[in-house]
């Protein structure tokens, strides 16, 4: 996991004064009640901090390259050279300009546009190509290629990830770590009307080098699964059209300099199903299309790990068109400089704690009249713009305007979200009687709830799985319907008394007998170092079920996780893609004190299975070796390095 260039955390101002006319919905507020500094008419009492201030005009929007020299090339099908790849004819080297149609199937081979070769139009047509010794497709230094995808094309990088750091210089130099490698100074333009599937098993899906502009355009459908970044550009990346479906172990889309999505109000449909950070660049410009992303860290991040272009550019996130939907584990929109929301819309669900918020910025924040912002998680500005106690702030600080109460979790309109629920449906601590966690105005938070809705305190009984209103859940339901038992409201947590519920049929051990602690062991999944929330319980390692599903997503051992509130059943189906719910793979919080036996039913492919499981803070944790045996993935332990080793099968 690479180190992020993160700003110093600012205290989260839970919401902000709004520009006149901007359409903004927020379920968290801060600053002044009514008027005061930055407020509108109506007067009121100042909060503990200063209302976050909006800029009166947008900051500079730096435009990146959205074309390159390969864009103007046209295919000459009449004079094209057709190449059929097989396991015997497995190496294609293109050394001169022209149109080349490449088709066939090859278990270990490669296509290379050699260094300095320009004027190449490469038509990939119904091709299945895997390479174990480098990238399946390489466009070498200062070369130029328009890549047209026709039919179904799959490129798989099957290199050994250890080769990148091999002591053998020849092996290390040959390592590309990408399904498509565009080397320094080259020009690559991906287009067509076919489906391109990239399997970046070693590292990245697409890797573009320094001083390289990568452009994706046309009616192309691009499916990328990558161990690291799905798309990684060393300079500018432009995604103008197409359909992208991405699952990544680190960034989904990264550009060192400027990343552009869409143009003039039109653009691609980008779905990021899994990522550490969704989108990252020094400057992020979203000008059109739709972006729907899930990230365990930040959703959209204006940052760069080495700060290469910080001297010439201002870090900024600029949305000038299209629709953005963010579900993030930390910040939704996070800029080490400015955020400019000029046209289009954004819906943000993220953390709302400390310096993490829906919109987090170090410079200035501008929201125009034309922008529609539905921010579920507040705003954190620079250190001198902290939010105060919740007030009745409406647009421009006009007292008495309320957040529309008809939005449910995940913005399902028409359903009432209980205001006493916090981020990811985690019940919070005791709040002032008119406010729920994160300052949700209008209702009283039940006083008998502990942090994160831990057992022993009453959950509103009319909420089902993931807080979807209208499904009747038993009153002991917690986060993601994983709350396990009910105690009297006066019962303290983990009192050592064995409490039972009507549904309790297994794992009825005395809580006082449990020995629970976060583990300090390392973790690898298919040879790649990963992080997850792990506890040692009575001598065995226990992992959160949804964390394991996320770790194995995109592998042959993938599985889906769902929950039936009516029967209190966790349903796992092997071979199905996991859909992240937010909050997976987060670490840093010790929930040992909340550990109790889990009483929910587990089914695997429709069959009830009894595995050792505990509930910690509202999430179900399973013994890893038992889970591996039941779901078909390998679990081992390296004593020398104190590493838990997970392998897909």
PDB file of N, CA and C in Angstrom, residues 189-272:
ATOM      1  N   UNK A 189      -3.943   5.798 -27.517  1.00  0.00           N
ATOM      2  CA  UNK A 189      -5.334   6.222 -27.637  1.00  0.00           C
ATOM      3  C   UNK A 189      -6.168   4.954 -27.734  1.00  0.00           C
ATOM      4  N   UNK A 190      -6.970   4.660 -26.693  1.00  0.00           N
ATOM      5  CA  UNK A 190      -7.790   3.449 -26.664  1.00  0.00           C
ATOM      6  C   UNK A 190      -9.210   3.791 -27.074  1.00  0.00           C
ATOM      7  N   UNK A 191      -9.735   3.058 -28.044  1.00  0.00           N
ATOM      8  CA  UNK A 191     -11.072   3.347 -28.547  1.00  0.00           C
ATOM      9  C   UNK A 191     -11.676   2.074 -29.137  1.00  0.00           C
ATOM     10  N   UNK A 192     -12.788   2.205 -29.831  1.00  0.00           N
ATOM     11  CA  UNK A 192     -13.460   1.068 -30.441  1.00  0.00           C
ATOM     12  C   UNK A 192     -14.848   0.880 -29.879  1.00  0.00           C
ATOM     13  N   UNK A 193     -15.524  -0.171 -30.322  1.00  0.00           N
ATOM     14  CA  UNK A 193     -16.881  -0.453 -29.851  1.00  0.00           C
ATOM     15  C   UNK A 193     -16.992  -1.843 -29.241  1.00  0.00           C
ATOM     16  N   UNK A 194     -15.843  -2.479 -28.977  1.00  0.00           N
ATOM     17  CA  UNK A 194     -15.845  -3.807 -28.395  1.00  0.00           C
ATOM     18  C   UNK A 194     -15.706  -3.772 -26.884  1.00  0.00           C
ATOM     19  N   UNK A 195     -15.422  -4.937 -26.302  1.00  0.00           N
ATOM     20  CA  UNK A 195     -15.233  -5.079 -24.859  1.00  0.00           C
ATOM     21  C   UNK A 195     -13.798  -5.503 -24.583  1.00  0.00           C
ATOM     22  N   UNK A 196     -13.098  -4.692 -23.811  1.00  0.00           N
ATOM     23  CA  UNK A 196     -11.709  -4.974 -23.446  1.00  0.00           C
ATOM     24  C   UNK A 196     -11.658  -5.310 -21.966  1.00  0.00           C
ATOM     25  N   UNK A 197     -11.228  -6.524 -21.640  1.00  0.00           N
ATOM     26  CA  UNK A 197     -11.078  -6.965 -20.258  1.00  0.00           C
ATOM     27  C   UNK A 197      -9.595  -7.032 -19.933  1.00  0.00           C
ATOM     28  N   UNK A 198      -9.192  -6.303 -18.899  1.00  0.00           N
ATOM     29  CA  UNK A 198      -7.799  -6.276 -18.467  1.00  0.00           C
ATOM     30  C   UNK A 198      -7.687  -6.900 -17.085  1.00  0.00           C
ATOM     31  N   UNK A 199      -6.845  -7.910 -16.978  1.00  0.00           N
ATOM     32  CA  UNK A 199      -6.591  -8.562 -15.702  1.00  0.00           C
ATOM     33  C   UNK A 199      -5.176  -8.209 -15.255  1.00  0.00           C
ATOM     34  N   UNK A 200      -5.097  -7.236 -14.355  1.00  0.00           N
ATOM     35  CA  UNK A 200      -3.792  -6.812 -13.852  1.00  0.00           C
ATOM     36  C   UNK A 200      -3.412  -7.606 -12.621  1.00  0.00           C
ATOM     37  N   UNK A 201      -3.182  -8.896 -12.794  1.00  0.00           N
ATOM     38  CA  UNK A 201      -2.956  -9.772 -11.651  1.00  0.00           C
ATOM     39  C   UNK A 201      -1.660  -9.455 -10.918  1.00  0.00           C
ATOM     40  N   UNK A 202      -0.644  -9.011 -11.653  1.00  0.00           N
ATOM     41  CA  UNK A 202       0.638  -8.718 -11.021  1.00  0.00           C
ATOM     42  C   UNK A 202       0.617  -7.370 -10.322  1.00  0.00           C
ATOM     43  N   UNK A 203       0.025  -6.355 -10.992  1.00  0.00           N
ATOM     44  CA  UNK A 203       0.024  -5.028 -10.378  1.00  0.00           C
ATOM     45  C   UNK A 203      -1.096  -4.164 -10.946  1.00  0.00           C
ATOM     46  N   UNK A 204      -0.896  -3.565 -12.129  1.00  0.00           N
ATOM     47  CA  UNK A 204      -1.835  -2.589 -12.678  1.00  0.00           C
ATOM     48  C   UNK A 204      -2.595  -3.132 -13.883  1.00  0.00           C
ATOM     49  N   UNK A 205      -3.716  -2.470 -14.171  1.00  0.00           N
ATOM     50  CA  UNK A 205      -4.414  -2.758 -15.418  1.00  0.00           C
ATOM     51  C   UNK A 205      -3.728  -2.063 -16.573  1.00  0.00           C
ATOM     52  N   UNK A 206      -3.675  -0.723 -16.513  1.00  0.00           N
ATOM     53  CA  UNK A 206      -2.958   0.094 -17.495  1.00  0.00           C
ATOM     54  C   UNK A 206      -1.939   0.934 -16.739  1.00  0.00           C
ATOM     55  N   UNK A 207      -0.700   0.930 -17.213  1.00  0.00           N
ATOM     56  CA  UNK A 207       0.342   1.765 -16.630  1.00  0.00           C
ATOM     57  C   UNK A 207       0.951   2.622 -17.732  1.00  0.00           C
ATOM     58  N   UNK A 208       0.841   3.956 -17.582  1.00  0.00           N
ATOM     59  CA  UNK A 208       1.420   4.899 -18.538  1.00  0.00           C
ATOM     60  C   UNK A 208       2.549   5.651 -17.854  1.00  0.00           C
ATOM     61  N   UNK A 209       3.654   5.869 -18.552  1.00  0.00           N
ATOM     62  CA  UNK A 209       4.846   6.446 -17.962  1.00  0.00           C
ATOM     63  C   UNK A 209       4.865   7.961 -17.973  1.00  0.00           C
ATOM     64  N   UNK A 210       6.034   8.517 -17.633  1.00  0.00           N
ATOM     65  CA  UNK A 210       6.225   9.958 -17.568  1.00  0.00           C
ATOM     66  C   UNK A 210       6.008  10.603 -18.936  1.00  0.00           C
ATOM     67  N   UNK A 211       5.488  11.829 -18.885  1.00  0.00           N
ATOM     68  CA  UNK A 211       5.288  12.636 -20.097  1.00  0.00           C
ATOM     69  C   UNK A 211       4.440  11.901 -21.136  1.00  0.00           C
ATOM     70  N   UNK A 212       3.508  11.109 -20.650  1.00  0.00           N
ATOM     71  CA  UNK A 212       2.625  10.326 -21.528  1.00  0.00           C
ATOM     72  C   UNK A 212       1.181  10.725 -21.284  1.00  0.00           C
ATOM     73  N   UNK A 213       0.468  11.040 -22.367  1.00  0.00           N
ATOM     74  CA  UNK A 213      -0.962  11.301 -22.255  1.00  0.00           C
ATOM     75  C   UNK A 213      -1.725  10.072 -22.723  1.00  0.00           C
ATOM     76  N   UNK A 214      -2.491   9.494 -21.807  1.00  0.00           N
ATOM     77  CA  UNK A 214      -3.313   8.331 -22.120  1.00  0.00           C
ATOM     78  C   UNK A 214      -4.746   8.800 -22.310  1.00  0.00           C
ATOM     79  N   UNK A 215      -5.362   8.432 -23.448  1.00  0.00           N
ATOM     80  CA  UNK A 215      -6.729   8.843 -23.757  1.00  0.00           C
ATOM     81  C   UNK A 215      -7.584   7.603 -23.993  1.00  0.00           C
ATOM     82  N   UNK A 216      -8.766   7.585 -23.373  1.00  0.00           N
ATOM     83  CA  UNK A 216      -9.755   6.521 -23.582  1.00  0.00           C
ATOM     84  C   UNK A 216     -11.010   7.177 -24.129  1.00  0.00           C
ATOM     85  N   UNK A 217     -11.519   6.661 -25.244  1.00  0.00           N
ATOM     86  CA  UNK A 217     -12.616   7.326 -25.943  1.00  0.00           C
ATOM     87  C   UNK A 217     -13.450   6.285 -26.680  1.00  0.00           C
ATOM     88  N   UNK A 218     -14.497   6.743 -27.355  1.00  0.00           N
ATOM     89  CA  UNK A 218     -15.323   5.870 -28.174  1.00  0.00           C
ATOM     90  C   UNK A 218     -16.384   5.147 -27.379  1.00  0.00           C
ATOM     91  N   UNK A 219     -16.924   4.081 -27.972  1.00  0.00           N
ATOM     92  CA  UNK A 219     -17.970   3.281 -27.338  1.00  0.00           C
ATOM     93  C   UNK A 219     -17.384   2.048 -26.653  1.00  0.00           C
ATOM     94  N   UNK A 220     -16.150   2.113 -26.294  1.00  0.00           N
ATOM     95  CA  UNK A 220     -15.435   1.002 -25.683  1.00  0.00           C
ATOM     96  C   UNK A 220     -16.018   0.642 -24.318  1.00  0.00           C
ATOM     97  N   UNK A 221     -16.159  -0.655 -24.051  1.00  0.00           N
ATOM     98  CA  UNK A 221     -16.445  -1.149 -22.712  1.00  0.00           C
ATOM     99  C   UNK A 221     -15.150  -1.697 -22.145  1.00  0.00           C
ATOM    100  N   UNK A 222     -14.718  -1.139 -21.019  1.00  0.00           N
ATOM    101  CA  UNK A 222     -13.430  -1.488 -20.435  1.00  0.00           C
ATOM    102  C   UNK A 222     -13.652  -2.052 -19.034  1.00  0.00           C
ATOM    103  N   UNK A 223     -13.339  -3.331 -18.867  1.00  0.00           N
ATOM    104  CA  UNK A 223     -13.463  -4.002 -17.574  1.00  0.00           C
ATOM    105  C   UNK A 223     -12.064  -4.261 -17.033  1.00  0.00           C
ATOM    106  N   UNK A 224     -11.774  -3.730 -15.836  1.00  0.00           N
ATOM    107  CA  UNK A 224     -10.426  -3.861 -15.286  1.00  0.00           C
ATOM    108  C   UNK A 224     -10.494  -4.416 -13.872  1.00  0.00           C
ATOM    109  N   UNK A 225      -9.696  -5.450 -13.628  1.00  0.00           N
ATOM    110  CA  UNK A 225      -9.445  -5.953 -12.281  1.00  0.00           C
ATOM    111  C   UNK A 225      -7.946  -5.886 -12.055  1.00  0.00           C
ATOM    112  N   UNK A 226      -7.512  -5.235 -10.977  1.00  0.00           N
ATOM    113  CA  UNK A 226      -6.085  -5.033 -10.761  1.00  0.00           C
ATOM    114  C   UNK A 226      -5.724  -5.214  -9.302  1.00  0.00           C
ATOM    115  N   UNK A 227      -4.543  -5.801  -9.064  1.00  0.00           N
ATOM    116  CA  UNK A 227      -4.053  -5.956  -7.704  1.00  0.00           C
ATOM    117  C   UNK A 227      -3.672  -4.618  -7.102  1.00  0.00           C
ATOM    118  N   UNK A 228      -3.234  -3.686  -7.920  1.00  0.00           N
ATOM    119  CA  UNK A 228      -2.837  -2.361  -7.449  1.00  0.00           C
ATOM    120  C   UNK A 228      -3.754  -1.319  -8.078  1.00  0.00           C
ATOM    121  N   UNK A 229      -3.263  -0.484  -8.990  1.00  0.00           N
ATOM    122  CA  UNK A 229      -4.098   0.518  -9.649  1.00  0.00           C
ATOM    123  C   UNK A 229      -4.720  -0.064 -10.916  1.00  0.00           C
ATOM    124  N   UNK A 230      -5.967   0.268 -11.168  1.00  0.00           N
ATOM    125  CA  UNK A 230      -6.583  -0.160 -12.427  1.00  0.00           C
ATOM    126  C   UNK A 230      -6.005   0.634 -13.592  1.00  0.00           C
ATOM    127  N   UNK A 231      -5.961   1.980 -13.450  1.00  0.00           N
ATOM    128  CA  UNK A 231      -5.348   2.852 -14.447  1.00  0.00           C
ATOM    129  C   UNK A 231      -4.381   3.763 -13.708  1.00  0.00           C
ATOM    130  N   UNK A 232      -3.120   3.752 -14.112  1.00  0.00           N
ATOM    131  CA  UNK A 232      -2.103   4.575 -13.465  1.00  0.00           C
ATOM    132  C   UNK A 232      -1.344   5.339 -14.538  1.00  0.00           C
ATOM    133  N   UNK A 233      -1.506   6.677 -14.532  1.00  0.00           N
ATOM    134  CA  UNK A 233      -0.840   7.521 -15.520  1.00  0.00           C
ATOM    135  C   UNK A 233       0.251   8.354 -14.883  1.00  0.00           C
ATOM    136  N   UNK A 234       1.432   8.384 -15.487  1.00  0.00           N
ATOM    137  CA  UNK A 234       2.544   9.164 -14.969  1.00  0.00           C
ATOM    138  C   UNK A 234       2.493  10.624 -15.357  1.00  0.00           C
ATOM    139  N   UNK A 235       1.478  11.001 -16.152  1.00  0.00           N
ATOM    140  CA  UNK A 235       1.330  12.408 -16.543  1.00  0.00           C
ATOM    141  C   UNK A 235      -0.166  12.711 -16.586  1.00  0.00           C
ATOM    142  N   UNK A 236      -0.752  12.884 -17.771  1.00  0.00           N
ATOM    143  CA  UNK A 236      -2.178  13.168 -17.903  1.00  0.00           C
ATOM    144  C   UNK A 236      -2.944  11.931 -18.355  1.00  0.00           C
ATOM    145  N   UNK A 237      -4.156  11.796 -17.842  1.00  0.00           N
ATOM    146  CA  UNK A 237      -5.082  10.750 -18.276  1.00  0.00           C
ATOM    147  C   UNK A 237      -6.402  11.423 -18.612  1.00  0.00           C
ATOM    148  N   UNK A 238      -6.976  11.075 -19.774  1.00  0.00           N
ATOM    149  CA  UNK A 238      -8.275  11.607 -20.190  1.00  0.00           C
ATOM    150  C   UNK A 238      -9.194  10.449 -20.544  1.00  0.00           C
ATOM    151  N   UNK A 239     -10.333  10.380 -19.862  1.00  0.00           N
ATOM    152  CA  UNK A 239     -11.347   9.361 -20.142  1.00  0.00           C
ATOM    153  C   UNK A 239     -12.571  10.110 -20.655  1.00  0.00           C
ATOM    154  N   UNK A 240     -12.740  10.117 -21.962  1.00  0.00           N
ATOM    155  CA  UNK A 240     -13.721  10.999 -22.583  1.00  0.00           C
ATOM    156  C   UNK A 240     -15.069  10.326 -22.793  1.00  0.00           C
ATOM    157  N   UNK A 241     -15.075   9.050 -23.085  1.00  0.00           N
ATOM    158  CA  UNK A 241     -16.314   8.314 -23.324  1.00  0.00           C
ATOM    159  C   UNK A 241     -16.088   6.847 -23.019  1.00  0.00           C
ATOM    160  N   UNK A 242     -17.153   6.055 -23.174  1.00  0.00           N
ATOM    161  CA  UNK A 242     -17.058   4.630 -22.938  1.00  0.00           C
ATOM    162  C   UNK A 242     -17.717   4.216 -21.641  1.00  0.00           C
ATOM    163  N   UNK A 243     -17.602   2.929 -21.346  1.00  0.00           N
ATOM    164  CA  UNK A 243     -18.127   2.341 -20.110  1.00  0.00           C
ATOM    165  C   UNK A 243     -16.987   1.632 -19.402  1.00  0.00           C
ATOM    166  N   UNK A 244     -16.728   2.030 -18.152  1.00  0.00           N
ATOM    167  CA  UNK A 244     -15.631   1.446 -17.389  1.00  0.00           C
ATOM    168  C   UNK A 244     -16.177   0.780 -16.133  1.00  0.00           C
ATOM    169  N   UNK A 245     -15.759  -0.464 -15.909  1.00  0.00           N
ATOM    170  CA  UNK A 245     -16.097  -1.213 -14.702  1.00  0.00           C
ATOM    171  C   UNK A 245     -14.789  -1.633 -14.047  1.00  0.00           C
ATOM    172  N   UNK A 246     -14.570  -1.190 -12.800  1.00  0.00           N
ATOM    173  CA  UNK A 246     -13.249  -1.307 -12.196  1.00  0.00           C
ATOM    174  C   UNK A 246     -13.323  -1.921 -10.807  1.00  0.00           C
ATOM    175  N   UNK A 247     -12.393  -2.851 -10.539  1.00  0.00           N
ATOM    176  CA  UNK A 247     -12.118  -3.340  -9.195  1.00  0.00           C
ATOM    177  C   UNK A 247     -10.616  -3.278  -9.002  1.00  0.00           C
ATOM    178  N   UNK A 248     -10.168  -2.528  -7.990  1.00  0.00           N
ATOM    179  CA  UNK A 248      -8.736  -2.301  -7.810  1.00  0.00           C
ATOM    180  C   UNK A 248      -8.341  -2.486  -6.359  1.00  0.00           C
ATOM    181  N   UNK A 249      -7.106  -2.966  -6.148  1.00  0.00           N
ATOM    182  CA  UNK A 249      -6.587  -3.102  -4.803  1.00  0.00           C
ATOM    183  C   UNK A 249      -6.114  -1.792  -4.223  1.00  0.00           C
ATOM    184  N   UNK A 250      -5.739  -0.836  -5.090  1.00  0.00           N
ATOM    185  CA  UNK A 250      -5.325   0.485  -4.618  1.00  0.00           C
ATOM    186  C   UNK A 250      -6.174   1.523  -5.344  1.00  0.00           C
ATOM    187  N   UNK A 251      -5.574   2.455  -6.076  1.00  0.00           N
ATOM    188  CA  UNK A 251      -6.369   3.462  -6.776  1.00  0.00           C
ATOM    189  C   UNK A 251      -7.093   2.839  -7.964  1.00  0.00           C
ATOM    190  N   UNK A 252      -8.316   3.271  -8.188  1.00  0.00           N
ATOM    191  CA  UNK A 252      -9.013   2.834  -9.395  1.00  0.00           C
ATOM    192  C   UNK A 252      -8.467   3.582 -10.615  1.00  0.00           C
ATOM    193  N   UNK A 253      -8.405   4.918 -10.514  1.00  0.00           N
ATOM    194  CA  UNK A 253      -7.872   5.743 -11.611  1.00  0.00           C
ATOM    195  C   UNK A 253      -6.923   6.763 -10.999  1.00  0.00           C
ATOM    196  N   UNK A 254      -5.679   6.771 -11.442  1.00  0.00           N
ATOM    197  CA  UNK A 254      -4.659   7.677 -10.902  1.00  0.00           C
ATOM    198  C   UNK A 254      -3.923   8.355 -12.053  1.00  0.00           C
ATOM    199  N   UNK A 255      -3.711   9.654 -11.916  1.00  0.00           N
ATOM    200  CA  UNK A 255      -2.832  10.398 -12.818  1.00  0.00           C
ATOM    201  C   UNK A 255      -1.899  11.242 -11.972  1.00  0.00           C
ATOM    202  N   UNK A 256      -0.619  11.258 -12.311  1.00  0.00           N
ATOM    203  CA  UNK A 256       0.308  12.083 -11.533  1.00  0.00           C
ATOM    204  C   UNK A 256      -0.006  13.564 -11.686  1.00  0.00           C
ATOM    205  N   UNK A 257      -0.445  13.969 -12.888  1.00  0.00           N
ATOM    206  CA  UNK A 257      -0.661  15.404 -13.146  1.00  0.00           C
ATOM    207  C   UNK A 257      -2.157  15.717 -13.183  1.00  0.00           C
ATOM    208  N   UNK A 258      -2.794  15.631 -14.335  1.00  0.00           N
ATOM    209  CA  UNK A 258      -4.205  16.021 -14.477  1.00  0.00           C
ATOM    210  C   UNK A 258      -5.019  14.851 -15.011  1.00  0.00           C
ATOM    211  N   UNK A 259      -6.104  14.551 -14.323  1.00  0.00           N
ATOM    212  CA  UNK A 259      -7.053  13.532 -14.755  1.00  0.00           C
ATOM    213  C   UNK A 259      -8.321  14.220 -15.204  1.00  0.00           C
ATOM    214  N   UNK A 260      -8.767  13.906 -16.421  1.00  0.00           N
ATOM    215  CA  UNK A 260      -9.990  14.486 -16.979  1.00  0.00           C
ATOM    216  C   UNK A 260     -10.983  13.374 -17.273  1.00  0.00           C
ATOM    217  N   UNK A 261     -12.205  13.531 -16.785  1.00  0.00           N
ATOM    218  CA  UNK A 261     -13.283  12.590 -17.073  1.00  0.00           C
ATOM    219  C   UNK A 261     -14.402  13.360 -17.746  1.00  0.00           C
ATOM    220  N   UNK A 262     -14.717  13.005 -19.005  1.00  0.00           N
ATOM    221  CA  UNK A 262     -15.780  13.658 -19.751  1.00  0.00           C
ATOM    222  C   UNK A 262     -15.347  14.988 -20.334  1.00  0.00           C
ATOM    223  N   UNK A 263     -16.228  15.547 -21.162  1.00  0.00           N
ATOM    224  CA  UNK A 263     -15.974  16.844 -21.787  1.00  0.00           C
ATOM    225  C   UNK A 263     -17.295  17.450 -22.215  1.00  0.00           C
ATOM    226  N   UNK A 264     -17.445  18.750 -21.943  1.00  0.00           N
ATOM    227  CA  UNK A 264     -18.616  19.509 -22.407  1.00  0.00           C
ATOM    228  C   UNK A 264     -19.937  18.860 -21.998  1.00  0.00           C
ATOM    229  N   UNK A 265     -19.998  18.336 -20.784  1.00  0.00           N
ATOM    230  CA  UNK A 265     -21.250  17.798 -20.268  1.00  0.00           C
ATOM    231  C   UNK A 265     -21.531  16.358 -20.634  1.00  0.00           C
ATOM    232  N   UNK A 266     -20.778  15.773 -21.570  1.00  0.00           N
ATOM    233  CA  UNK A 266     -20.953  14.362 -21.906  1.00  0.00           C
ATOM    234  C   UNK A 266     -19.719  13.605 -21.451  1.00  0.00           C
ATOM    235  N   UNK A 267     -19.856  12.300 -21.336  1.00  0.00           N
ATOM    236  CA  UNK A 267     -18.698  11.560 -20.871  1.00  0.00           C
ATOM    237  C   UNK A 267     -19.000  10.099 -20.641  1.00  0.00           C
ATOM    238  N   UNK A 268     -18.080   9.408 -19.988  1.00  0.00           N
ATOM    239  CA  UNK A 268     -18.199   7.962 -19.803  1.00  0.00           C
ATOM    240  C   UNK A 268     -19.114   7.604 -18.649  1.00  0.00           C
ATOM    241  N   UNK A 269     -19.432   6.332 -18.552  1.00  0.00           N
ATOM    242  CA  UNK A 269     -20.088   5.765 -17.376  1.00  0.00           C
ATOM    243  C   UNK A 269     -19.033   4.951 -16.632  1.00  0.00           C
ATOM    244  N   UNK A 270     -18.609   5.461 -15.497  1.00  0.00           N
ATOM    245  CA  UNK A 270     -17.527   4.843 -14.728  1.00  0.00           C
ATOM    246  C   UNK A 270     -18.105   4.248 -13.451  1.00  0.00           C
ATOM    247  N   UNK A 271     -17.922   2.955 -13.274  1.00  0.00           N
ATOM    248  CA  UNK A 271     -18.350   2.281 -12.049  1.00  0.00           C
ATOM    249  C   UNK A 271     -17.124   1.675 -11.393  1.00  0.00           C
ATOM    250  N   UNK A 272     -16.811   2.157 -10.190  1.00  0.00           N
ATOM    251  CA  UNK A 272     -15.680   1.642  -9.426  1.00  0.00           C
ATOM    252  C   UNK A 272     -16.256   0.822  -8.288  1.00  0.00           C
TER     253      UNK A 272
END
